[in-house]
mmCIF file of C-alpha atoms in Angstrom:
data_model
loop_
_atom_site.group_PDB
_atom_site.id
_atom_site.type_symbol
_atom_site.label_atom_id
_atom_site.label_comp_id
_atom_site.label_asym_id
_atom_site.label_seq_id
_atom_site.Cartn_x
_atom_site.Cartn_y
_atom_site.Cartn_z
ATOM 1 C CA MET A 1 0.021 0.019 0.013
ATOM 2 C CA GLY A 2 1.256 3.465 -0.837
ATOM 3 C CA HIS A 3 2.005 6.201 1.593
ATOM 4 C CA LEU A 4 -0.952 8.477 2.526
ATOM 5 C CA LEU A 5 -0.607 12.206 3.181
ATOM 6 C CA ASP A 6 -3.086 14.060 5.337
ATOM 7 C CA LEU A 7 -3.484 17.573 3.855
ATOM 8 C CA ASP A 8 -5.744 18.458 6.774
ATOM 9 C CA LEU A 9 -2.796 18.234 9.216
ATOM 10 C CA PRO A 10 -1.454 21.594 10.394
ATOM 11 C CA ALA A 11 1.433 22.641 8.122
ATOM 12 C CA PRO A 12 4.219 21.735 10.645
ATOM 13 C CA ALA A 13 2.885 18.291 11.169
ATOM 14 C CA LEU A 14 2.477 17.804 7.430
ATOM 15 C CA THR A 15 6.096 18.931 7.066
ATOM 16 C CA ALA A 16 7.127 16.123 9.409
ATOM 17 C CA GLN A 17 5.055 13.634 7.436
ATOM 18 C CA LEU A 18 6.693 14.782 4.140
ATOM 19 C CA CYS A 19 10.163 14.640 5.712
ATOM 20 C CA ASP A 20 9.745 11.224 7.193
ATOM 21 C CA LEU A 21 8.985 9.922 3.714
ATOM 22 C CA ALA A 22 12.645 10.323 2.662
ATOM 23 C CA SER A 23 13.135 11.442 -0.920
ATOM 24 C CA PRO A 24 16.779 12.062 -1.785
ATOM 25 C CA SER A 25 17.323 13.132 -5.405
ATOM 26 C CA GLY A 26 16.482 10.347 -7.795
ATOM 27 C CA HIS A 27 14.321 8.535 -5.249
ATOM 28 C CA GLU A 28 11.259 10.880 -5.166
ATOM 29 C CA GLY A 29 8.866 8.297 -6.630
ATOM 30 C CA PRO A 30 6.985 7.196 -3.346
ATOM 31 C CA LEU A 31 6.578 10.823 -2.253
ATOM 32 C CA ALA A 32 5.453 11.919 -5.714
ATOM 33 C CA ASP A 33 2.945 9.096 -5.702
ATOM 34 C CA ALA A 34 1.624 10.201 -2.353
ATOM 35 C CA VAL A 35 1.406 13.888 -3.384
ATOM 36 C CA GLU A 36 -0.419 12.952 -6.633
ATOM 37 C CA ALA A 37 -2.876 10.748 -4.790
ATOM 38 C CA ALA A 38 -3.647 13.368 -2.157
ATOM 39 C CA LEU A 39 -4.165 16.131 -4.817
ATOM 40 C CA ARG A 40 -6.351 13.918 -7.000
ATOM 41 C CA ALA A 41 -8.692 13.674 -4.096
ATOM 42 C CA VAL A 42 -9.233 17.497 -4.286
ATOM 43 C CA GLY A 43 -12.222 18.250 -6.436
ATOM 44 C CA HIS A 44 -11.298 21.697 -7.588
ATOM 45 C CA LEU A 45 -7.856 20.786 -9.029
ATOM 46 C CA GLU A 46 -6.706 19.391 -12.326
ATOM 47 C CA VAL A 47 -3.659 17.183 -11.623
ATOM 48 C CA LEU A 48 -0.923 16.350 -14.092
ATOM 49 C CA ARG A 49 2.180 14.135 -13.753
ATOM 50 C CA ASP A 50 5.536 14.129 -15.575
ATOM 51 C CA GLY A 51 8.008 11.628 -14.199
ATOM 52 C CA ASP A 52 8.244 12.299 -10.482
ATOM 53 C CA ALA A 53 6.913 15.849 -10.794
ATOM 54 C CA VAL A 54 3.232 16.625 -9.988
ATOM 55 C CA VAL A 55 1.299 19.722 -11.193
ATOM 56 C CA ALA A 56 -2.116 20.750 -9.895
ATOM 57 C CA ARG A 57 -4.040 23.787 -11.081
ATOM 58 C CA THR A 58 -7.308 25.624 -10.726
ATOM 59 C CA SER A 59 -9.163 26.736 -13.896
ATOM 60 C CA LEU A 60 -11.546 29.446 -12.696
ATOM 61 C CA GLY A 61 -11.076 31.938 -15.623
ATOM 62 C CA ARG A 62 -9.352 34.479 -13.437
ATOM 63 C CA PRO A 63 -7.603 37.414 -15.220
ATOM 64 C CA SER A 64 -4.195 36.328 -13.830
ATOM 65 C CA ARG A 65 -2.452 33.090 -12.979
ATOM 66 C CA VAL A 66 0.292 32.522 -10.431
ATOM 67 C CA VAL A 67 2.550 29.585 -9.794
ATOM 68 C CA LEU A 68 3.595 28.199 -6.390
ATOM 69 C CA ALA A 69 6.444 25.731 -6.862
ATOM 70 C CA GLY A 70 8.675 23.603 -4.643
ATOM 71 C CA HIS A 71 10.976 20.595 -5.098
ATOM 72 C CA LEU A 72 10.248 17.261 -3.466
ATOM 73 C CA ASP A 73 13.832 15.970 -3.331
ATOM 74 C CA THR A 74 16.472 16.546 -0.585
ATOM 75 C CA VAL A 75 20.226 16.012 -0.374
ATOM 76 C CA PRO A 76 21.055 12.625 1.109
ATOM 77 C CA VAL A 77 19.904 11.777 4.623
ATOM 78 C CA ALA A 78 22.683 12.061 7.184
ATOM 79 C CA ASN A 79 21.253 10.105 10.145
ATOM 80 C CA ASN A 80 18.847 13.101 10.610
ATOM 81 C CA LEU A 81 15.531 11.220 10.067
ATOM 82 C CA PRO A 82 12.975 10.562 11.455
ATOM 83 C CA THR A 83 12.117 14.116 12.310
ATOM 84 C CA ARG A 84 11.746 15.229 15.928
ATOM 85 C CA LEU A 85 9.930 18.168 17.446
ATOM 86 C CA ALA A 86 11.376 20.019 20.455
ATOM 87 C CA ASP A 87 10.432 23.387 21.862
ATOM 88 C CA GLY A 88 8.742 24.501 18.664
ATOM 89 C CA VAL A 89 11.595 23.477 16.352
ATOM 90 C CA LEU A 90 11.291 20.594 13.920
ATOM 91 C CA TRP A 91 14.591 18.857 13.275
ATOM 92 C CA GLY A 92 15.465 16.625 10.277
ATOM 93 C CA ARG A 93 16.458 16.378 6.675
ATOM 94 C CA GLY A 94 14.203 18.443 4.451
ATOM 95 C CA THR A 95 12.752 20.547 7.226
ATOM 96 C CA VAL A 96 14.355 23.658 5.719
ATOM 97 C CA ASP A 97 15.111 22.579 2.153
ATOM 98 C CA MET A 98 12.304 22.553 1.366
ATOM 99 C CA LYS A 99 9.435 20.356 2.664
ATOM 100 C CA GLY A 100 8.127 23.168 4.922
ATOM 101 C CA GLY A 101 7.424 25.134 1.779
ATOM 102 C CA VAL A 102 5.972 22.009 0.071
ATOM 103 C CA ALA A 103 3.679 21.437 3.021
ATOM 104 C CA VAL A 104 2.391 25.064 2.781
ATOM 105 C CA GLY A 105 1.797 24.641 -0.941
ATOM 106 C CA LEU A 106 -0.076 21.369 -0.525
ATOM 107 C CA ARG A 107 -2.392 22.817 2.123
ATOM 108 C CA LEU A 108 -3.148 25.856 0.069
ATOM 109 C CA ALA A 109 -3.876 23.708 -2.997
ATOM 110 C CA ALA A 110 -6.240 21.630 -1.067
ATOM 111 C CA GLN A 111 -8.055 24.337 0.846
ATOM 112 C CA LEU A 112 -8.276 27.326 -1.542
ATOM 113 C CA ALA A 113 -11.060 26.470 -4.063
ATOM 114 C CA THR A 114 -11.636 30.082 -5.151
ATOM 115 C CA PRO A 115 -8.332 32.049 -5.066
ATOM 116 C CA VAL A 116 -8.352 35.575 -6.545
ATOM 117 C CA SER A 117 -5.922 34.393 -9.273
ATOM 118 C CA ASP A 118 -5.863 31.037 -10.860
ATOM 119 C CA VAL A 119 -3.007 29.026 -9.243
ATOM 120 C CA THR A 120 -0.714 26.343 -10.531
ATOM 121 C CA TYR A 121 1.035 24.311 -7.877
ATOM 122 C CA VAL A 122 4.253 22.583 -9.006
ATOM 123 C CA PHE A 123 5.935 19.860 -6.955
ATOM 124 C CA TYR A 124 9.049 18.616 -8.826
ATOM 125 C CA ASP A 125 12.033 16.244 -8.641
ATOM 126 C CA ASN A 126 15.832 16.410 -8.870
ATOM 127 C CA GLU A 127 16.513 20.001 -7.886
ATOM 128 C CA GLU A 128 19.478 19.173 -5.724
ATOM 129 C CA VAL A 129 21.495 17.499 -8.596
ATOM 130 C CA GLU A 130 22.882 18.452 -11.941
ATOM 131 C CA ALA A 131 20.712 20.829 -13.955
ATOM 132 C CA GLU A 132 19.959 18.353 -16.832
ATOM 133 C CA ARG A 133 18.003 16.200 -14.392
ATOM 134 C CA ASN A 134 15.965 19.068 -12.874
ATOM 135 C CA GLY A 135 12.175 18.230 -12.986
ATOM 136 C CA LEU A 136 11.231 21.925 -13.405
ATOM 137 C CA GLY A 137 13.531 22.191 -16.398
ATOM 138 C CA ARG A 138 12.033 19.015 -17.844
ATOM 139 C CA ILE A 139 8.522 20.466 -17.566
ATOM 140 C CA ALA A 140 9.724 23.693 -19.120
ATOM 141 C CA ARG A 141 11.042 21.728 -22.078
ATOM 142 C CA GLY A 142 8.185 19.272 -22.515
ATOM 143 C CA HIS A 143 5.171 21.102 -21.153
ATOM 144 C CA PRO A 144 5.872 24.822 -21.066
ATOM 145 C CA GLY A 145 2.149 25.547 -21.027
ATOM 146 C CA TRP A 146 1.926 23.941 -17.534
ATOM 147 C CA LEU A 147 4.154 26.765 -16.244
ATOM 148 C CA ALA A 148 2.419 29.651 -18.087
ATOM 149 C CA ALA A 149 1.709 32.484 -15.527
ATOM 150 C CA ASP A 150 2.011 36.157 -14.644
ATOM 151 C CA PHE A 151 4.119 35.596 -11.608
ATOM 152 C CA ALA A 152 5.755 32.707 -9.747
ATOM 153 C CA VAL A 153 6.783 32.058 -6.098
ATOM 154 C CA LEU A 154 9.508 29.475 -5.574
ATOM 155 C CA MET A 155 9.052 28.304 -1.950
ATOM 156 C CA GLU A 156 12.717 28.001 -1.263
ATOM 157 C CA PRO A 157 13.831 28.792 2.305
ATOM 158 C CA THR A 158 14.250 32.586 2.917
ATOM 159 C CA SER A 159 13.348 32.894 6.565
ATOM 160 C CA ALA A 160 9.896 34.106 5.412
ATOM 161 C CA ALA A 161 11.403 37.166 3.557
ATOM 162 C CA VAL A 162 10.781 38.021 -0.101
ATOM 163 C CA GLU A 163 14.027 37.368 -2.099
ATOM 164 C CA GLY A 164 13.456 38.624 -5.680
ATOM 165 C CA GLY A 165 15.080 37.054 -8.787
ATOM 166 C CA CYS A 166 18.665 35.821 -8.616
ATOM 167 C CA ASN A 167 22.062 36.529 -10.043
ATOM 168 C CA GLY A 168 23.250 34.549 -13.013
ATOM 169 C CA THR A 169 26.399 32.487 -12.790
ATOM 170 C CA LEU A 170 29.066 31.289 -15.238
ATOM 171 C CA ARG A 171 32.385 29.531 -14.880
ATOM 172 C CA VAL A 172 35.361 29.920 -17.274
ATOM 173 C CA ALA A 173 38.755 28.460 -17.567
ATOM 174 C CA VAL A 174 41.681 30.898 -18.168
ATOM 175 C CA GLU A 175 44.296 28.864 -19.951
ATOM 176 C CA LEU A 176 48.078 29.496 -19.617
ATOM 177 C CA THR A 177 50.718 27.747 -21.673
ATOM 178 C CA GLY A 178 54.432 27.404 -21.305
ATOM 179 C CA THR A 179 57.297 25.049 -22.281
ATOM 180 C CA ALA A 180 58.000 21.830 -20.414
ATOM 181 C CA ALA A 181 61.476 21.139 -19.086
ATOM 182 C CA HIS A 182 63.334 19.249 -16.322
ATOM 183 C CA SER A 183 63.149 21.294 -13.247
ATOM 184 C CA ALA A 184 66.959 20.953 -12.783
ATOM 185 C CA ARG A 185 67.297 22.722 -16.171
ATOM 186 C CA TRP A 186 64.374 25.113 -15.540
ATOM 187 C CA TRP A 187 65.819 27.845 -17.794
ATOM 188 C CA ARG A 188 65.136 25.646 -20.792
ATOM 189 C CA GLY A 189 61.389 25.852 -20.048
ATOM 190 C CA SER A 190 58.681 28.369 -19.453
ATOM 191 C CA ASN A 191 56.570 27.895 -16.391
ATOM 192 C CA ALA A 192 52.836 28.025 -17.083
ATOM 193 C CA ILE A 193 51.902 28.183 -13.370
ATOM 194 C CA HIS A 194 54.088 31.308 -13.006
ATOM 195 C CA ALA A 195 52.284 32.767 -15.991
ATOM 196 C CA ALA A 196 49.105 32.597 -13.879
ATOM 197 C CA ALA A 197 50.331 35.350 -11.587
ATOM 198 C CA PRO A 198 49.007 38.337 -13.612
ATOM 199 C CA VAL A 199 45.677 36.522 -14.055
ATOM 200 C CA LEU A 200 45.368 36.274 -10.301
ATOM 201 C CA GLN A 201 46.496 39.954 -9.965
ATOM 202 C CA ARG A 202 43.584 40.966 -12.330
ATOM 203 C CA LEU A 203 41.215 39.111 -9.998
ATOM 204 C CA ALA A 204 42.659 40.733 -6.893
ATOM 205 C CA ASP A 205 42.385 44.177 -8.491
ATOM 206 C CA TYR A 206 38.823 43.648 -9.787
ATOM 207 C CA ARG A 207 36.047 45.747 -8.174
ATOM 208 C CA PRO A 208 32.700 44.027 -8.729
ATOM 209 C CA ALA A 209 29.642 46.078 -9.382
ATOM 210 C CA THR A 210 26.357 46.296 -7.375
ATOM 211 C CA VAL A 211 23.562 46.608 -9.981
ATOM 212 C CA THR A 212 20.004 47.690 -9.142
ATOM 213 C CA VAL A 213 17.328 45.700 -11.050
ATOM 214 C CA ASP A 214 13.628 46.334 -10.456
ATOM 215 C CA GLY A 215 14.492 48.166 -7.270
ATOM 216 C CA LEU A 216 16.675 45.426 -5.749
ATOM 217 C CA ASP A 217 20.514 45.551 -5.422
ATOM 218 C CA TYR A 218 22.368 42.576 -6.813
ATOM 219 C CA ARG A 219 26.002 42.240 -5.701
ATOM 220 C CA GLU A 220 28.206 40.832 -8.403
ATOM 221 C CA GLY A 221 31.343 38.808 -7.847
ATOM 222 C CA LEU A 222 34.404 37.550 -9.852
ATOM 223 C CA ASN A 223 36.556 34.964 -8.069
ATOM 224 C CA ALA A 224 39.083 32.225 -8.767
ATOM 225 C CA VAL A 225 37.602 28.910 -7.624
ATOM 226 C CA GLY A 226 40.241 26.529 -8.797
ATOM 227 C CA ILE A 227 43.723 26.265 -10.268
ATOM 228 C CA SER A 228 45.425 23.308 -11.732
ATOM 229 C CA GLY A 229 48.739 22.552 -13.444
ATOM 230 C CA GLY A 230 51.796 20.475 -13.272
ATOM 231 C CA ILE A 231 52.417 16.756 -13.794
ATOM 232 C CA ALA A 232 55.325 15.863 -11.587
ATOM 233 C CA GLY A 233 57.543 17.244 -8.919
ATOM 234 C CA ASN A 234 60.588 17.488 -11.304
ATOM 235 C CA VAL A 235 58.921 18.899 -14.405
ATOM 236 C CA ILE A 236 58.430 22.592 -15.312
ATOM 237 C CA PRO A 237 54.673 22.756 -16.233
ATOM 238 C CA ASP A 238 53.724 23.680 -19.733
ATOM 239 C CA ARG A 239 49.997 24.148 -18.898
ATOM 240 C CA CYS A 240 48.031 25.760 -16.207
ATOM 241 C CA GLU A 241 44.326 26.568 -15.914
ATOM 242 C CA VAL A 242 42.605 29.001 -13.569
ATOM 243 C CA SER A 243 38.840 28.425 -13.026
ATOM 244 C CA VAL A 244 36.876 31.593 -12.499
ATOM 245 C CA ASN A 245 33.271 32.113 -11.286
ATOM 246 C CA TYR A 246 31.313 35.208 -12.269
ATOM 247 C CA ARG A 247 28.113 35.989 -10.481
ATOM 248 C CA PHE A 248 26.353 38.620 -12.596
ATOM 249 C CA ALA A 249 23.221 40.811 -12.137
ATOM 250 C CA PRO A 250 20.016 39.626 -13.863
ATOM 251 C CA SER A 251 20.056 42.667 -16.118
ATOM 252 C CA HIS A 252 22.889 40.989 -18.080
ATOM 253 C CA THR A 253 22.441 38.099 -20.561
ATOM 254 C CA GLU A 254 24.752 35.168 -20.369
ATOM 255 C CA ALA A 255 26.462 36.362 -23.535
ATOM 256 C CA GLU A 256 27.005 39.767 -22.131
ATOM 257 C CA ALA A 257 28.439 38.241 -18.923
ATOM 258 C CA PHE A 258 30.801 36.041 -20.937
ATOM 259 C CA ASP A 259 31.932 39.062 -23.093
ATOM 260 C CA HIS A 260 32.670 40.942 -19.758
ATOM 261 C CA VAL A 261 34.797 38.150 -18.396
ATOM 262 C CA ARG A 262 36.702 37.857 -21.662
ATOM 263 C CA SER A 263 37.455 41.626 -21.498
ATOM 264 C CA VAL A 264 38.707 41.287 -17.943
ATOM 265 C CA PHE A 265 41.138 38.566 -19.257
ATOM 266 C CA ASP A 266 41.893 40.257 -22.510
ATOM 267 C CA GLY A 267 45.027 38.670 -24.079
ATOM 268 C CA TYR A 268 44.374 35.261 -22.538
ATOM 269 C CA GLU A 269 42.604 32.153 -23.780
ATOM 270 C CA VAL A 270 39.243 32.009 -21.974
ATOM 271 C CA ARG A 271 36.975 28.876 -22.291
ATOM 272 C CA LEU A 272 33.385 28.773 -21.109
ATOM 273 C CA LEU A 273 32.784 25.817 -18.734
ATOM 274 C CA ASP A 274 29.092 26.312 -17.708
ATOM 275 C CA THR A 275 26.558 29.111 -17.437
ATOM 276 C CA ALA A 276 23.096 29.745 -16.051
ATOM 277 C CA PRO A 277 20.990 32.919 -16.526
ATOM 278 C CA GLY A 278 19.886 35.263 -13.818
ATOM 279 C CA ALA A 279 16.258 36.210 -13.136
ATOM 280 C CA ARG A 280 14.611 39.574 -12.920
ATOM 281 C CA PRO A 281 12.334 39.852 -9.808
ATOM 282 C CA GLY A 282 9.605 41.597 -11.765
ATOM 283 C CA LEU A 283 8.440 43.503 -8.607
ATOM 284 C CA ASP A 284 7.137 46.329 -10.892
ATOM 285 C CA ARG A 285 4.303 44.102 -12.058
ATOM 286 C CA PRO A 286 0.877 44.538 -10.277
ATOM 287 C CA VAL A 287 0.499 40.937 -9.337
ATOM 288 C CA ALA A 288 4.007 40.904 -7.811
ATOM 289 C CA ALA A 289 3.437 44.145 -6.018
ATOM 290 C CA ALA A 290 0.233 42.640 -4.534
ATOM 291 C CA PHE A 291 2.313 39.746 -3.302
ATOM 292 C CA VAL A 292 4.877 41.941 -1.576
ATOM 293 C CA THR A 293 2.032 43.979 0.063
ATOM 294 C CA ALA A 294 0.357 40.779 1.315
ATOM 295 C CA VAL A 295 3.403 39.114 2.788
ATOM 296 C CA GLY A 296 5.012 42.315 4.086
ATOM 297 C CA GLY A 297 8.645 43.042 4.849
ATOM 298 C CA GLU A 298 11.321 44.648 2.671
ATOM 299 C CA PRO A 299 12.208 42.630 -0.466
ATOM 300 C CA ARG A 300 15.852 41.828 -1.043
ATOM 301 C CA ALA A 301 17.869 40.370 -3.851
ATOM 302 C CA LYS A 302 18.499 36.696 -3.888
ATOM 303 C CA VAL A 303 22.254 35.993 -3.490
ATOM 304 C CA GLY A 304 22.450 32.449 -4.830
ATOM 305 C CA TRP A 305 21.132 30.920 -8.083
ATOM 306 C CA THR A 306 17.758 29.302 -7.825
ATOM 307 C CA ASP A 307 15.138 27.870 -10.134
ATOM 308 C CA VAL A 308 13.404 31.255 -10.409
ATOM 309 C CA ALA A 309 15.696 31.621 -13.391
ATOM 310 C CA ARG A 310 13.834 28.796 -15.140
ATOM 311 C CA PHE A 311 10.563 30.858 -14.823
ATOM 312 C CA ASP A 312 12.289 33.974 -15.966
ATOM 313 C CA ALA A 313 13.464 32.135 -19.071
ATOM 314 C CA LEU A 314 9.740 31.481 -19.855
ATOM 315 C CA GLY A 315 8.855 35.140 -19.362
ATOM 316 C CA VAL A 316 7.484 34.599 -15.817
ATOM 317 C CA PRO A 317 9.030 36.933 -13.136
ATOM 318 C CA ALA A 318 9.545 35.060 -9.878
ATOM 319 C CA VAL A 319 10.520 35.514 -6.256
ATOM 320 C CA ASN A 320 11.826 33.187 -3.578
ATOM 321 C CA TYR A 321 9.685 32.974 -0.464
ATOM 322 C CA GLY A 322 9.475 30.260 2.141
ATOM 323 C CA PRO A 323 10.033 29.081 5.708
ATOM 324 C CA GLY A 324 13.469 28.104 7.100
ATOM 325 C CA ASP A 325 16.912 29.606 7.383
ATOM 326 C CA PRO A 326 18.751 29.040 4.096
ATOM 327 C CA GLN A 327 22.010 28.816 6.019
ATOM 328 C CA LEU A 328 20.718 25.531 7.643
ATOM 329 C CA ALA A 329 19.798 23.941 4.327
ATOM 330 C CA HIS A 330 21.779 20.710 3.760
ATOM 331 C CA ALA A 331 23.195 20.875 7.263
ATOM 332 C CA ASP A 332 23.266 17.753 9.362
ATOM 333 C CA ASP A 333 21.463 19.710 12.061
ATOM 334 C CA GLU A 334 18.864 20.950 9.635
ATOM 335 C CA ARG A 335 15.846 22.459 11.540
ATOM 336 C CA VAL A 336 13.006 24.875 11.186
ATOM 337 C CA ASP A 337 11.049 27.033 13.603
ATOM 338 C CA ILE A 338 7.509 25.737 13.066
ATOM 339 C CA ALA A 339 6.040 29.280 13.699
ATOM 340 C CA GLU A 340 7.837 30.306 10.498
ATOM 341 C CA ILE A 341 5.914 27.610 8.486
ATOM 342 C CA ASP A 342 2.643 28.883 9.895
ATOM 343 C CA VAL A 343 3.591 32.541 9.092
ATOM 344 C CA CYS A 344 4.346 31.643 5.505
ATOM 345 C CA GLU A 345 1.072 29.786 5.080
ATOM 346 C CA GLU A 346 -0.938 32.598 6.638
ATOM 347 C CA ARG A 347 0.660 35.256 4.423
ATOM 348 C CA LEU A 348 0.324 33.271 1.216
ATOM 349 C CA ARG A 349 -3.288 32.455 2.054
ATOM 350 C CA THR A 350 -3.964 36.216 2.546
ATOM 351 C CA TRP A 351 -2.325 36.937 -0.818
ATOM 352 C CA LEU A 352 -4.264 34.244 -2.772
ATOM 353 C CA ARG A 353 -7.502 35.173 -1.189
ATOM 354 C CA GLY A 354 -7.087 38.787 -2.279
#
């Protein structure tokens, strides 16, 4: 018999039930089955399934549509399940990232039959692993219409604060070449690792920008994140590679960001390793402004990259908003204040009721 979820449980108790059904990336099937079964029992929802992702939506003919999305998977369990509740704090894998948000989304899906906007609820798989496996990306490629909306809320942990959009990120390799030689006759060679010194100096001298986008300040960064070279302790290396990460404001395209990095390292061979676009917060749109008014607080820019960028690529502005301290995500002592789960649910309910 499959696992049964009780969507009438208070959100903190539902969070515990979701967490205790472990779902590390690639093993979301039982939880996705339980989510699908619970949502199919709700009469006002249309329910769709793609792999281990479940989508439920209202179709009331409202003038606007919003998305609430959360991922079902977690990083691997580290002897931190089953959950335990002590002094108003729920401990265990997934309590922060991000089954508290999923619990809130499931309760709202079940209980709000007549929201002021039509709502699409998305519960997806494989967020914590490489991008090509991401369930939201798979839906965006195979069923983009499922994600069509005017605004999206990704229920990632933000300590119940609105974090708009996100920076983009790319990684490049700056390649240095030299001439190999025996280290005893070093003068016959040219040391490629030594040639990296001016590259590192350019990084040390670089002053990253802070860029205001839709009223939020995005702090950029350009940093070496790796260096490799050398084949033996007695050989002058003929190759060296410095890996550099650029975090860029969502007002820049990936192509513009790559052009900027190449200009910083003008005169050097620069190879693109990977890239992901940023996302504008879209807080100037009425539906987004209504969200900020309903949930309160001062919006801030999202520091790290999140799946809001997948919505932005579809033309849907998005924010991050959910219970839990993001600094406790993935920690062995992962834990959430259950009052924060209740606050997020109350504020989102207020917004969706209009």
